[in-house]
């Protein structure tokens, strides 16, 4: 059974800037990953109707994210 978890915004009325500097799509073509100039990594759901919705935003990098790569299993 697949469980879906809704993303929760924790930044108030205005979301943080996310100037995209890198982008990657997963092999199953259901998730887009973006890296930003501000040092964040965002995960986005991509539906079969090509609708994009936010999933998660990851903070912690101290420099721009300029490259994304997927790990091997």
mmCIF file of N, CA, C and O in Angstrom, residues 9 18 21 24 26 37-38 50 56 60 62 64 71-72:
data_model
loop_
_atom_site.group_PDB
_atom_site.id
_atom_site.type_symbol
_atom_site.label_atom_id
_atom_site.label_comp_id
_atom_site.label_asym_id
_atom_site.label_seq_id
_atom_site.Cartn_x
_atom_site.Cartn_y
_atom_site.Cartn_z
ATOM 1 N N UNK A 9 4.170 23.666 4.735
ATOM 2 C CA UNK A 9 4.963 24.901 4.655
ATOM 3 C C UNK A 9 5.177 25.437 6.058
ATOM 4 O O UNK A 9 4.243 25.550 6.835
ATOM 5 N N UNK A 18 13.758 30.531 -4.328
ATOM 6 C CA UNK A 18 14.300 29.274 -4.851
ATOM 7 C C UNK A 18 14.655 29.498 -6.309
ATOM 8 O O UNK A 18 13.890 29.162 -7.204
ATOM 9 N N UNK A 21 19.041 26.380 -10.075
ATOM 10 C CA UNK A 21 20.347 26.304 -10.725
ATOM 11 C C UNK A 21 20.643 24.896 -11.244
ATOM 12 O O UNK A 21 21.590 24.705 -11.993
ATOM 13 N N UNK A 24 16.714 17.792 -12.081
ATOM 14 C CA UNK A 24 16.841 16.378 -12.406
ATOM 15 C C UNK A 24 15.457 15.742 -12.288
ATOM 16 O O UNK A 24 14.645 16.159 -11.465
ATOM 17 N N UNK A 26 13.511 11.898 -11.824
ATOM 18 C CA UNK A 26 13.795 10.518 -11.439
ATOM 19 C C UNK A 26 13.471 9.568 -12.592
ATOM 20 O O UNK A 26 12.736 9.916 -13.520
ATOM 21 N N UNK A 37 20.096 28.458 -6.056
ATOM 22 C CA UNK A 37 21.170 29.391 -5.737
ATOM 23 C C UNK A 37 21.249 29.632 -4.229
ATOM 24 O O UNK A 37 22.303 29.909 -3.684
ATOM 25 N N UNK A 38 20.110 29.530 -3.546
ATOM 26 C CA UNK A 38 20.032 29.772 -2.103
ATOM 27 C C UNK A 38 20.471 28.561 -1.276
ATOM 28 O O UNK A 38 20.449 28.602 -0.050
ATOM 29 N N UNK A 50 0.874 15.809 -16.005
ATOM 30 C CA UNK A 50 1.949 16.812 -16.039
ATOM 31 C C UNK A 50 1.691 17.998 -15.110
ATOM 32 O O UNK A 50 2.143 19.104 -15.363
ATOM 33 N N UNK A 56 8.715 18.393 -0.912
ATOM 34 C CA UNK A 56 9.598 18.686 0.216
ATOM 35 C C UNK A 56 10.592 19.764 -0.184
ATOM 36 O O UNK A 56 10.936 19.895 -1.349
ATOM 37 N N UNK A 60 20.076 23.429 4.299
ATOM 38 C CA UNK A 60 21.297 23.000 4.957
ATOM 39 C C UNK A 60 22.569 23.296 4.193
ATOM 40 O O UNK A 60 23.628 23.427 4.791
ATOM 41 N N UNK A 62 25.368 25.444 2.434
ATOM 42 C CA UNK A 62 25.810 26.819 2.664
ATOM 43 C C UNK A 62 26.192 27.513 1.363
ATOM 44 O O UNK A 62 26.496 28.702 1.369
ATOM 45 N N UNK A 64 25.460 27.518 -3.238
ATOM 46 C CA UNK A 64 24.498 27.181 -4.286
ATOM 47 C C UNK A 64 24.593 25.699 -4.642
ATOM 48 O O UNK A 64 25.682 25.117 -4.634
ATOM 49 N N UNK A 71 22.013 8.499 -6.826
ATOM 50 C CA UNK A 71 22.888 7.436 -6.350
ATOM 51 C C UNK A 71 22.454 6.108 -6.956
ATOM 52 O O UNK A 71 21.282 5.904 -7.278
ATOM 53 N N UNK A 72 23.398 5.233 -7.102
ATOM 54 C CA UNK A 72 23.067 3.878 -7.558
ATOM 55 C C UNK A 72 22.501 3.087 -6.398
ATOM 56 O O UNK A 72 22.789 3.349 -5.253
#
